XYZ file of C-alpha atoms in Angstrom:
576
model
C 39.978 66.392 52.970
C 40.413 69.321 50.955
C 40.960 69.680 47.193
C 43.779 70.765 47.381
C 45.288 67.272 49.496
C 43.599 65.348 46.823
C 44.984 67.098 44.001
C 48.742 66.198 45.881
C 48.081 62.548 46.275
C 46.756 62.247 42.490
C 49.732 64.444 41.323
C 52.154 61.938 43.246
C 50.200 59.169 41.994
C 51.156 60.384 38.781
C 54.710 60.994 39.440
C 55.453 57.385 40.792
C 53.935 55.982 37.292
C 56.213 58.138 35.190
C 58.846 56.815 37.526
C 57.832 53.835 36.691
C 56.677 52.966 40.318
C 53.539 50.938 40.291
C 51.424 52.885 42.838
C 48.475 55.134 43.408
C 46.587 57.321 45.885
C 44.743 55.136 48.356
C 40.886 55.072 47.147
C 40.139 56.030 50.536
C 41.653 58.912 50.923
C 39.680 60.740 48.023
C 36.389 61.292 48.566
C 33.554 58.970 46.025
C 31.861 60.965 43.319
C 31.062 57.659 41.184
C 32.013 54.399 39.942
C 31.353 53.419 36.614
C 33.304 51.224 33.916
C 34.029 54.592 31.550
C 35.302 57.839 32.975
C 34.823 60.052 29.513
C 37.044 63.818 30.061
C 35.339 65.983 27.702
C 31.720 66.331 26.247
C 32.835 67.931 22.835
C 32.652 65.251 19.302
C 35.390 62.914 20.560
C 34.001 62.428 24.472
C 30.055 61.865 23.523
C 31.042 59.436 20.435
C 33.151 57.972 22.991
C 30.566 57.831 25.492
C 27.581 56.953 23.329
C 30.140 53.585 21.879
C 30.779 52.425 25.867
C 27.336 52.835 26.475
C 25.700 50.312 23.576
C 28.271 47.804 24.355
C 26.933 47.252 27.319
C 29.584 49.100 29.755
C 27.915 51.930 32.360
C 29.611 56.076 31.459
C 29.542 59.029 32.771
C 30.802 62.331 30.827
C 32.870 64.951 32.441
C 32.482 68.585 31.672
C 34.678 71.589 32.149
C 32.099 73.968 30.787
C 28.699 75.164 32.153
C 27.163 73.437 28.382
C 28.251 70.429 26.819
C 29.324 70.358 23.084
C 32.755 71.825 23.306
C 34.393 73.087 20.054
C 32.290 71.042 17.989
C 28.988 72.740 18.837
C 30.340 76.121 17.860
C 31.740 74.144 14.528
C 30.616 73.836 10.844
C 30.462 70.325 11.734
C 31.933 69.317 8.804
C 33.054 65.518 8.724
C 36.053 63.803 6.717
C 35.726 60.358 6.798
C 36.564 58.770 3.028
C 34.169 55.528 2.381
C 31.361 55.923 5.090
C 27.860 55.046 4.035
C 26.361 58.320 3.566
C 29.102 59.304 0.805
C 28.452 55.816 -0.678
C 24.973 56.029 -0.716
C 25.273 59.710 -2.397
C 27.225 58.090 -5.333
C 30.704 59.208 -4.651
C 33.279 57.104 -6.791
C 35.224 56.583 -3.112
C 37.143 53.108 -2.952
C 39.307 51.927 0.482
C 42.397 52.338 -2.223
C 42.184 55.958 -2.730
C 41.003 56.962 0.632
C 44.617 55.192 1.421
C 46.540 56.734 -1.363
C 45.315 59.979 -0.236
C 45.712 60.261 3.298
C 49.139 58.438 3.089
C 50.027 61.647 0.296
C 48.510 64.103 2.286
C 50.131 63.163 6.133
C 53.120 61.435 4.837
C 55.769 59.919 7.172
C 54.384 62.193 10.311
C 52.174 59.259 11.338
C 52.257 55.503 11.797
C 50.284 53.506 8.705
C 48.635 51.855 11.464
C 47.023 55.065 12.978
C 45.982 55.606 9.655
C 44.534 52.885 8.371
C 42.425 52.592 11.737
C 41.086 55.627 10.937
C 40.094 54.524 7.114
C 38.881 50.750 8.364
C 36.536 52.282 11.702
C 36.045 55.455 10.244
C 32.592 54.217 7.538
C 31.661 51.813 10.866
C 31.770 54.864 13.085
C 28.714 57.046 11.406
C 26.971 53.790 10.710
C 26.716 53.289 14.365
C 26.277 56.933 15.341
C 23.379 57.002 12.956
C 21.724 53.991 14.086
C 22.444 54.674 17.680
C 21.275 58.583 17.715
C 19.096 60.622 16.154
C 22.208 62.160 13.662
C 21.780 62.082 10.033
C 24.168 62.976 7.654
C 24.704 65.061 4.288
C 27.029 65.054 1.665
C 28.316 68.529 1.190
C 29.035 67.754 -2.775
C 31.324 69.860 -4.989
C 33.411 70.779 -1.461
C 36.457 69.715 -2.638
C 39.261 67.254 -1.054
C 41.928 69.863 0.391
C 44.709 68.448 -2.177
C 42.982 66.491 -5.176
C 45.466 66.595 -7.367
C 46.962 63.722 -5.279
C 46.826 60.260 -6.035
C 42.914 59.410 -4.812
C 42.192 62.675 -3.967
C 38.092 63.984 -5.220
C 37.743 67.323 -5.983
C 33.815 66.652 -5.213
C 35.071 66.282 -1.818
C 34.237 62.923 0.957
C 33.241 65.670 3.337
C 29.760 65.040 5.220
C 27.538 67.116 7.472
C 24.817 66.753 10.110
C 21.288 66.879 8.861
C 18.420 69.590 10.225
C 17.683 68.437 13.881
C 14.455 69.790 16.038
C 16.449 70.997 19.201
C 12.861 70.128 21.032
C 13.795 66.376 21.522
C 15.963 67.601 24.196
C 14.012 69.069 26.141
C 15.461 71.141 28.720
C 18.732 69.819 28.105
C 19.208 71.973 25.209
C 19.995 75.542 27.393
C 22.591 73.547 27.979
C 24.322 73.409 24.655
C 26.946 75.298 23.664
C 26.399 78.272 21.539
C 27.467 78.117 17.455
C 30.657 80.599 16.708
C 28.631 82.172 14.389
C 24.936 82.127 14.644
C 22.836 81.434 11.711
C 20.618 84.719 10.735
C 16.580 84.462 12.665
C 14.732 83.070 10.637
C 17.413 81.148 8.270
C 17.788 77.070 8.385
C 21.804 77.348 7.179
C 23.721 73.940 6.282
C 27.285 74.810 5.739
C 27.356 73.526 2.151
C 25.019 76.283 1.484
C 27.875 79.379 2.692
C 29.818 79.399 -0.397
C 26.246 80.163 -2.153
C 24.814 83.002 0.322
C 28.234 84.897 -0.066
C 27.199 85.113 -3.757
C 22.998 85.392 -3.601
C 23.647 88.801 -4.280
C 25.273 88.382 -7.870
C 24.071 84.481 -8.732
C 20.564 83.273 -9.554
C 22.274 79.638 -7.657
C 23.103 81.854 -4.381
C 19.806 83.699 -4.795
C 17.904 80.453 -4.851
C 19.964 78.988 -1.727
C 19.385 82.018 0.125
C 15.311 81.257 -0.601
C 15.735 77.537 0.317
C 16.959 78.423 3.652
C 14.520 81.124 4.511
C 12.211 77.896 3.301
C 13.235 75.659 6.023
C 13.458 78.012 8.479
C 9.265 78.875 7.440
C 8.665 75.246 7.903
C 10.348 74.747 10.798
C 8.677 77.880 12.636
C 5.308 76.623 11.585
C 6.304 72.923 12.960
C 7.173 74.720 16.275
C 10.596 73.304 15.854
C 13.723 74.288 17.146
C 16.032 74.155 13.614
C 20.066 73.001 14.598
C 22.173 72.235 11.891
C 26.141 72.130 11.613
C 28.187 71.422 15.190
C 24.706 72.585 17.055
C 23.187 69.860 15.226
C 25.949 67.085 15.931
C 26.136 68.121 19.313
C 22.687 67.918 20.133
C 22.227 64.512 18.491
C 25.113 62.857 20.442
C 23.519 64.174 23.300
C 20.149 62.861 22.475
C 21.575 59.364 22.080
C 23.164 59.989 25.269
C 20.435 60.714 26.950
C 18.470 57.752 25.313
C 21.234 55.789 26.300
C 20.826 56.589 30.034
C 24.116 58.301 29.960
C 24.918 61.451 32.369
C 27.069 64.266 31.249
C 28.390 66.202 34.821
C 28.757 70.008 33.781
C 30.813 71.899 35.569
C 33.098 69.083 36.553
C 37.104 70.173 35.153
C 39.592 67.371 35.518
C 42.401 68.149 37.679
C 44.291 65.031 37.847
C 43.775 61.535 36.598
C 43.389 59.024 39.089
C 46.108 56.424 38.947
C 45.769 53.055 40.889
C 48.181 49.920 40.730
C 49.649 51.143 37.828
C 46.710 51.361 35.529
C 44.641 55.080 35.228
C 41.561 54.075 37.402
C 39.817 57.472 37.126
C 39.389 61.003 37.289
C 39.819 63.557 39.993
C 37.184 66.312 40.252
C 36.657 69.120 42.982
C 33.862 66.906 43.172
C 35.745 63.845 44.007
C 37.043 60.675 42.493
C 35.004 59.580 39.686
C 35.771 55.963 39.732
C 37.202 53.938 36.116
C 36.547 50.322 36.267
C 37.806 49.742 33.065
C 39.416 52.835 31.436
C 39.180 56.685 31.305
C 38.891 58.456 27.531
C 40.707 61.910 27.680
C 38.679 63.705 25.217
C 39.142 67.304 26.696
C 40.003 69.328 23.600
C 43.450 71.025 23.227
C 45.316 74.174 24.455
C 44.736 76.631 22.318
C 43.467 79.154 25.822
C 46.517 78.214 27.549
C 48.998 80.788 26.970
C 51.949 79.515 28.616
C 51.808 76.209 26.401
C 51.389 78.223 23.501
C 54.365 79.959 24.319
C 56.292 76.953 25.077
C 55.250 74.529 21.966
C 54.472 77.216 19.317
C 55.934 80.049 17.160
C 55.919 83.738 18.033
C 53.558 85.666 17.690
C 51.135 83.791 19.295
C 48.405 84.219 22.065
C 44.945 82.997 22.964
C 43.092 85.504 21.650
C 42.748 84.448 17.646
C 41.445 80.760 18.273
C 38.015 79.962 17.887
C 38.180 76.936 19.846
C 36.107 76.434 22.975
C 37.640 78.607 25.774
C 37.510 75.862 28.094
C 40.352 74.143 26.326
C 43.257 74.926 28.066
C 45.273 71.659 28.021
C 43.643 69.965 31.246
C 43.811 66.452 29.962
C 47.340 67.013 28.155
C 49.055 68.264 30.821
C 46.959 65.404 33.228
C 48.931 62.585 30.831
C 51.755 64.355 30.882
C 52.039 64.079 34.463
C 51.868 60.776 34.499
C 54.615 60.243 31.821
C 52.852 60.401 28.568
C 54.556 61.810 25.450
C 52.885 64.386 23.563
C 53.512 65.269 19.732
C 52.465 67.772 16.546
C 52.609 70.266 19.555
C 53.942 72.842 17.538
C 51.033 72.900 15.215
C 47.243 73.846 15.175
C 44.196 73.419 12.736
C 45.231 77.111 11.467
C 43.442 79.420 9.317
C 43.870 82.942 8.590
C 41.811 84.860 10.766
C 40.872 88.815 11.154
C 40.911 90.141 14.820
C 37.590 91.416 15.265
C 36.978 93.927 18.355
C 34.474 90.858 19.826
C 36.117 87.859 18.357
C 38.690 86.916 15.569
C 36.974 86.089 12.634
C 37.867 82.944 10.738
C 38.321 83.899 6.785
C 37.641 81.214 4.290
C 35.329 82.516 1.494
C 36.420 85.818 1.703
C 40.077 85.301 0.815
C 39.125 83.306 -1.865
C 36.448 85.279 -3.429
C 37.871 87.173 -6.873
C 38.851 90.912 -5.906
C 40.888 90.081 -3.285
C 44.875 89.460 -2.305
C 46.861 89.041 0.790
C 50.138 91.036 1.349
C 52.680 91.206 3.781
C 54.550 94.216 5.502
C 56.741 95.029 2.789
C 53.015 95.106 0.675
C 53.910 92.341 -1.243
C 52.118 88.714 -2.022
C 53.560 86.135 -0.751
C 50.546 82.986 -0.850
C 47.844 81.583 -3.060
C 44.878 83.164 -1.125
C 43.224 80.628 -1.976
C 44.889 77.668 -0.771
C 44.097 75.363 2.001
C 43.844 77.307 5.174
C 46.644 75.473 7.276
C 48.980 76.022 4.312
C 48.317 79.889 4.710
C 49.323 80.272 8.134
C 52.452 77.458 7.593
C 53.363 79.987 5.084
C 52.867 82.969 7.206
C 55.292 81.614 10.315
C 58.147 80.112 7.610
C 58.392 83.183 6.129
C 58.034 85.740 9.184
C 61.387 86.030 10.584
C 62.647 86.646 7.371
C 60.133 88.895 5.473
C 57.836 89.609 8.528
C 53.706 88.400 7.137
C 52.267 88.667 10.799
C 50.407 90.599 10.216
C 49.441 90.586 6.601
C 46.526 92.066 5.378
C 43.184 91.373 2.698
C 43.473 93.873 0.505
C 39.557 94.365 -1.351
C 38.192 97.112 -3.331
C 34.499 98.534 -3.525
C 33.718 96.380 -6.579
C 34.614 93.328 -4.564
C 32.264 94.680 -1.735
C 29.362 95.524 -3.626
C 29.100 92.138 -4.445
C 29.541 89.628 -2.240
C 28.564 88.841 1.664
C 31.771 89.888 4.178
C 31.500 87.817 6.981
C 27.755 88.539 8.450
C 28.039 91.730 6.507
C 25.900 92.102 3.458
C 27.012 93.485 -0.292
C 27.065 97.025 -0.425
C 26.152 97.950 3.596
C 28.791 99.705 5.888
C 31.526 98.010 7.836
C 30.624 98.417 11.680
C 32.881 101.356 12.829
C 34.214 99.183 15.844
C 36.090 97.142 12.959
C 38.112 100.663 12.114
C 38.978 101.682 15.616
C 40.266 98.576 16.734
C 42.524 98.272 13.550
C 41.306 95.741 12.068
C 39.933 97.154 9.172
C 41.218 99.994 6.963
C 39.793 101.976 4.219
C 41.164 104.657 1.680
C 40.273 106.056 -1.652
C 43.835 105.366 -2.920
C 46.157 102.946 -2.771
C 48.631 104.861 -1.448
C 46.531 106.107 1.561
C 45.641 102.691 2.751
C 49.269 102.056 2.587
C 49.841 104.518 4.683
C 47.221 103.606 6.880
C 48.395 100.070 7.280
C 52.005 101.000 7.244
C 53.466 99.205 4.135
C 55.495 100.875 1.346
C 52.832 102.882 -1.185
C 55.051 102.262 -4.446
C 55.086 98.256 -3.557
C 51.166 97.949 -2.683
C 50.367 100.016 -6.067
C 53.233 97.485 -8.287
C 51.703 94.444 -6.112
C 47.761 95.139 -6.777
C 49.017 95.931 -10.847
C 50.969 92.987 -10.895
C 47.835 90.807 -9.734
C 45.291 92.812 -11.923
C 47.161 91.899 -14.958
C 47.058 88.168 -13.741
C 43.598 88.239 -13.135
C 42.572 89.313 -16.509
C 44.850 86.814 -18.156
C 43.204 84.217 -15.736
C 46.180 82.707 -14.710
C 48.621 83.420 -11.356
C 51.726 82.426 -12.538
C 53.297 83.751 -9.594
C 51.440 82.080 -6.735
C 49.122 79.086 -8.493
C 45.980 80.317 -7.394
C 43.283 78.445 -9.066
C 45.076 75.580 -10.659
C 43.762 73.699 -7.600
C 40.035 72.014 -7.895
C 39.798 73.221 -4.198
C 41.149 76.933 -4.725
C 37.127 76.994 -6.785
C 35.183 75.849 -3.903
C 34.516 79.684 -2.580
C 34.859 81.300 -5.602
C 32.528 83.057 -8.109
C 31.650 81.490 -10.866
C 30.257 84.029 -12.974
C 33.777 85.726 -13.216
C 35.550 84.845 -16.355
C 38.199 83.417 -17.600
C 39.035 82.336 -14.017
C 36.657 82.458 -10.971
C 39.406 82.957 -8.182
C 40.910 85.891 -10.054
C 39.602 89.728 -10.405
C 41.311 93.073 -10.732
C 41.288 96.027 -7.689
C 39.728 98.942 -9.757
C 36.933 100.442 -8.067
C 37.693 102.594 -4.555
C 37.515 103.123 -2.040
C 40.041 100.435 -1.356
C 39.514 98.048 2.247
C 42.158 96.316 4.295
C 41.842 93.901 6.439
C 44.183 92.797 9.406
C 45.037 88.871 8.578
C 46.501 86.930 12.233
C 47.259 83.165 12.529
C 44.100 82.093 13.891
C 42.994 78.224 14.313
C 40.236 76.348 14.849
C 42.372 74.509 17.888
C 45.212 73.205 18.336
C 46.678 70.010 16.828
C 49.225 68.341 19.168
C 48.340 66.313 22.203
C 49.348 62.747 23.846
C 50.633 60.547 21.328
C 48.239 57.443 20.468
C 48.309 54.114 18.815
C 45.915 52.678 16.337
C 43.845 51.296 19.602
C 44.125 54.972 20.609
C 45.471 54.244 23.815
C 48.203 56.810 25.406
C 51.798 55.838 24.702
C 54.650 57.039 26.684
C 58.040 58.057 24.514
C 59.560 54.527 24.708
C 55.789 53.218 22.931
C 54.845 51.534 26.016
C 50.965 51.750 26.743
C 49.928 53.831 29.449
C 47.529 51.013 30.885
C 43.595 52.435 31.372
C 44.075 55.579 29.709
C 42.829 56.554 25.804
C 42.179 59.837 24.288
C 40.808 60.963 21.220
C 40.255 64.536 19.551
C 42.378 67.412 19.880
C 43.461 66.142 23.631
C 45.447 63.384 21.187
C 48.458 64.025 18.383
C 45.897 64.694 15.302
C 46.120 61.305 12.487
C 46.410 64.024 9.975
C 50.111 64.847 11.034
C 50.921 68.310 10.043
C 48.673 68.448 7.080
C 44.583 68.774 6.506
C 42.872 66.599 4.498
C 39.797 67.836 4.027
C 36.164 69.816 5.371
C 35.922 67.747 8.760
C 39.534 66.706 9.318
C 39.494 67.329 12.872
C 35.741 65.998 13.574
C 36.126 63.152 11.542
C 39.224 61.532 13.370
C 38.045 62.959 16.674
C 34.623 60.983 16.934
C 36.304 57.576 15.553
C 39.267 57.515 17.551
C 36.479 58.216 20.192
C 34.485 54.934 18.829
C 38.080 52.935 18.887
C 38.639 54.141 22.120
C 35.512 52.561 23.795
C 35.037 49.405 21.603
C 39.090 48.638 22.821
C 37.518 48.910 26.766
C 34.825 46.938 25.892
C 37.031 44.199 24.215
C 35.360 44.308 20.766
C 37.976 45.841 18.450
C-alpha cells in the first residue's frame, strides 16, 4: 500500500476521534515498522528525557526523528536550564525554597496557566535532573550571578536558579556523535566555552575578569586536546548525554523518520505513522516534535505581521508536524500567538540572536521615527512584545542598534572581536550600517536625522547621570547580567561620542515558538472541552509552554521541556 493510502486511513482515523467516533485504521492495513510500549515524536530535550524516563521504568522506546541528527533545537542551544529547587542549585548554596520558586512563577505567568501545570513543574522539576544525572552521563552547573528574568518579584534571585550542562568528551559516543546536531553558534577551535562564561569573553578585551575567562577556556580546551577528547558543552553537551543514556539504555533513535499522522486505534492514540510504516504504541505516544516556527503558513495564521521563517533559530525541522498531527485528531492548541522571542539581527547566513550586545553600555535601540521606545536591556521576550504592541501604531519593525566606535573598540560583537572590521556581507545585505555622522546613518537607515541626533543626546545625558528615567534600564538586577562593570556610575549606560557611528537592523527573532497542544499537569493532550485525548502526551515546544506568555528565566524553555518529558513517561508507566 502506498504512503499516500496510509496517510488517508490515519487522517480519517483522526477525523472520526475528533468526531467523537471511537474508531481507527485497521492495523492491518498499514504496514509494521515496530511495536514497542513508547512511541517518542521528536529526539530534541523533551523526546530523549522522555525516552530515557520510559526506558528505566522498565517500558521498551523507540525515538522518532525528522532530521538526519538527533538533538533538535536543544543541541544548537545554550542549554541553559530553569528549574527553581533542583539539587545542583541546592548543592551550590542558592537560598532557593519550594515557596519562592511558587511565588515567582505564579508572578511571572500569572492567570495564563493552570496552578496545577505549575506546580507539576516546581514538584518534578528537582526529581527530573536527579534522575537524568543518575541515569546519564549529564552533569550540571550553576551559571551564578545570571539573574532570574524578573527578581524584583516576590521570590525572584537575582543570582539566578539557572543551570547548565557540564564539559562532556563527545568520544563516549562513538560513531553516534556525526550524528548530532550542529551548535547555532560554534565555540572558537581550540576554546572549551560554558555559556556562563559569554557575558565575560564579550568584555576580555577591557576586564582583567573577561581576560582571565578567556584564558580558562583556552585552558580546557589545552587539556582536553591533550586527553584526545572531544570537548561538548551547552545544548551539544545535553544532547549528547541524553543520547549516551539512551544508548546505555538500549534505546534506538530512527533518523530520518518525520511523523505524518498519529495512529489512532479504538479511541486511544496507538502510534505513529511513518513513510516507514506504523510504529506501534502499546501504551502511549509522547509528541515531543518541537514547534512551528519553519512553517510559514501557521505563522501567518497564529502570529502578528511581519513575520516569516527566516529570523528563528530553532531547528528547521520544526514545522508543526506533531501540532498539526493532534490537531487532527481534535486537540486544542494554545499561546499560539506567541514565541520564545528575542531581538535578532538578520545576518546574510543566519539571523543573529542579540543578548549581550544590546545590553552592553554604548548602545540604544530606535524605531523608524529614530526614537527609543524599550529598555535595551530588558528581558528578551519583553523586547519583541514591545516591538509588535507598538508597530501598527509607531512602526519598530524594524528598529535598529545604534553603537558608536568607542562601543566597538571595546567589546566582542557577536563572533566579531573589539576593534576588527565588520564582514562586508553584513553592509550589502542591510543589515548593518555605518556613517561618520549621525545624520548620515540616518539617512542610511531611513529615519529622521534631527530625531536620531535629539534621541542619542537625550540618552547620553542619561547615561552620564546613570539613571534612564525614561525607559528603566538598569534598575533591574537582570538588566546587569551583560553589562560592563567597569563603566561608572551605571554599567548598562554609556554615551555615543566616538564615530564612526554603526547600525544594526533589529527583527523579531525567537528561539521557537511557544504555543502548541494544550496539556494538563500529567501532560497528557486535552481537547477544548478538557477531556483527555487517551494515549497521547507531549512535552516541549510541540505543547502550550507552562510559562504562559512570560519567561522566567536562562532555561525556561529546556527546563519545562525535559520535565514535562519525565511526567509524560512516568504517567505511561503508572508511577506518577
Amino acid at each position: 500500500m502506498s504512503v499516500t493510502r496510509r496517510h488517508l486511513l490515519a487522517s480519517g482515523a483522526g477525523l472520526a476521534v475528533a468526531a467523537g467516533v471511537q474508531q481507527g485504521a485497521s492495523a492491518a492495513d498499514l504496514p509494521t515498522a515496530g511495536t514497542c510500549d513508547v512511541v517518542v515524536i521528536g529526539s530534541g530535550a523533551a523526546g530523549m528525557t522522555a525516552a530515557l524516563t520510559a526506558a528505566k521504568q522498565g517500558l521498551s522506546v523507540v525515538v522518532l526523528e525528522k532530521a538526519p541528527t538527533f538533538g533538535g533545537s536543544a543541541a544548537r542551544s545554550g542549554a541553559g536550564i530553569w528549574i527553581p529547587n533542583n539539587p545542583v542549585l541546592l548543592a551550590a548554596g542558592v537560598p532557593d525554597t519550594p515557596a519562592k520558586a511558587a511565588a515567582y512563577l505564579a508572578a511571572v505567568v500569572g492567570p495564563d496557566v493552570p496552578a496545577a501545570r505549575q506546580q507539576a513543574f516546581l514538584t518534578q522539576g528537582p526529581a527530573m535532573i536527579s534522575f537524568v544525572m543518575a541515569n546519564s552521563p549529564l552533569r550540571f552547573r550553576w551559571m551564578e550571578g545570571y539573574s532570574d528574568y524578573y527578581p524584583e518579584l516576590p521570590g525572584g534571585l537575582p543570582n539566578g536558579r539557572s543551570i547548565e550542562p557540564d564539559q562532556l568528551d563527545g568520544k563516549i559516543l562513538g560513531a553516534e556523535l556525526a550524528h548530532l546536531n550542529p551548535p547555532y553558534l560554534a565555540v572558537p577551535a581550540g576554546l572549551v566555552v560554558f555559556s556562563a562564561d559569554y557575558k565575560w569573553l564579550a568584555l576580555s578585551a577591557v576586564s582583567l575578569k573577561g581576560a582571565a575567562v578567556a584564558a580558562e577556556c583556552l585552558a580546557r580546551g589545552t587539556k582536553a586536546a591533550l586527553l584526545g577528547q572531544t570537548p561538548l558543552t551547552m545544548g551539544q553537551s545535553l544532547a549528547a548525554g541524553l543520547r549516551k543514556g539512551l544508548l546505555d539504555a538500549g534505546v534506538p533513535v530512527r533518523l530520518n523518520t518525520p511523523l505524518t499522522e498519529l495512529y489512532v486505534e479504538n479511541g486511544t492514540v496507538a502510534g505513529a505513522v511513518t513513510p516507514a510504516g506504523l510504529y506501534r504504541a502499546r501504551r502511549g505516544v509522547i509528541v515531543g516534535s518541537g514547534g512551528f516556527e519553519h512553517n510559514a503558513a501557521m505563522r501567518t495564521q497564529y502570529q502578528r505581521q511581519p513575520i516569516g521563517t527566516a529570523w528563528t533559530v530553532g531547528a528547521k525541522e520544526n514545522t508543526g508536524d506533531g501540532i498539526r498531527a493532534g490537531q487532527r485528531l481534535g486537540a486544542d492548541v494554545a499561546l499560539m500567538d506567541d514565541a520564545w522571542w528575542g531581538p535578532a539581527i538578520p545576518l546574510p547566513d543566519e539571523p543573529y540572536f542579540c543578548l549581550a550586545e544590546r545590553t552592553l553600555p554604548g548602545g540604544l535601540i530606535v524605531n523608524a521615527a529614530g526614537r527609543r521606545y524599550v529598555n535595551e536591556a530588558a528581558p528578551y521576550s519583553d523586547v519583541v512584545h514591545t516591538m509588535y504592541d507598538r508597530n501598527p501604531t509607531d512602526p519598530d519593525i524594524p528598529s535598529w542598534l545604534v553603537v558608536d566606535q568607542n562601543y566597538r573598540n571595546r567589546y566582542l560583537f557577536k563572533d566579531i572581536a573589539p576593534t576588527f572590521v565588520l564582514p562586508d556581507d553584513w553592509y550589502s545585505s542591510g543589515a548593518a550600517h555605518k556613517a561618520w555622522t549621525l545624520d548620515a546613518l540616518a539617512t542610511s537607515i531611513g529615519v529622521p536625522g534631527a530625531a536620531l541626533r535629539a534621541t542619542v543626546d537625550r540618552f547620553n545625558s542619561l547615561a552620564l547621570k546613570g539613571d534612564d528615567t525614561d525607559f528603566g534600564r538598569g534598575d533591574s538586577a537582570y538588566d546587569h547580567y551583560y553589562t560592563d562593570p567597569a563603566i561608572f556610575p551605571d554599567s548598562c549606560l554609556a554615551p555615543l561620542w566616538l564615530p564612526p557611528y554603526y547600525a544594526f537592523r533589529i527583527v523579531p527573532g525567537d528561539l521557537g515558538t511557544k504555543g502548541g497542544l494544550r496539556t494538563d499537569a500529567r501532560a497528557r493532550v486535552l481537547r477544548p472541552d478538557g477531556s483527555v485525548i487517551p494515549g497521547l502526551y507531549a512535552a516541549g515546544n510541540a505543547s502550550a509552554a507552562v510559562m504562559g506568555h512570560s519567561y522566567a528565566g536562562a532555561g525556561s524553555t529546556i527546563g519545562p521541556a525535559m520535565t514535562f518529558g519525565y511526567i509524560a513517561a512516568r504517567d505511561i508507566a503508572g508511577v506518577l
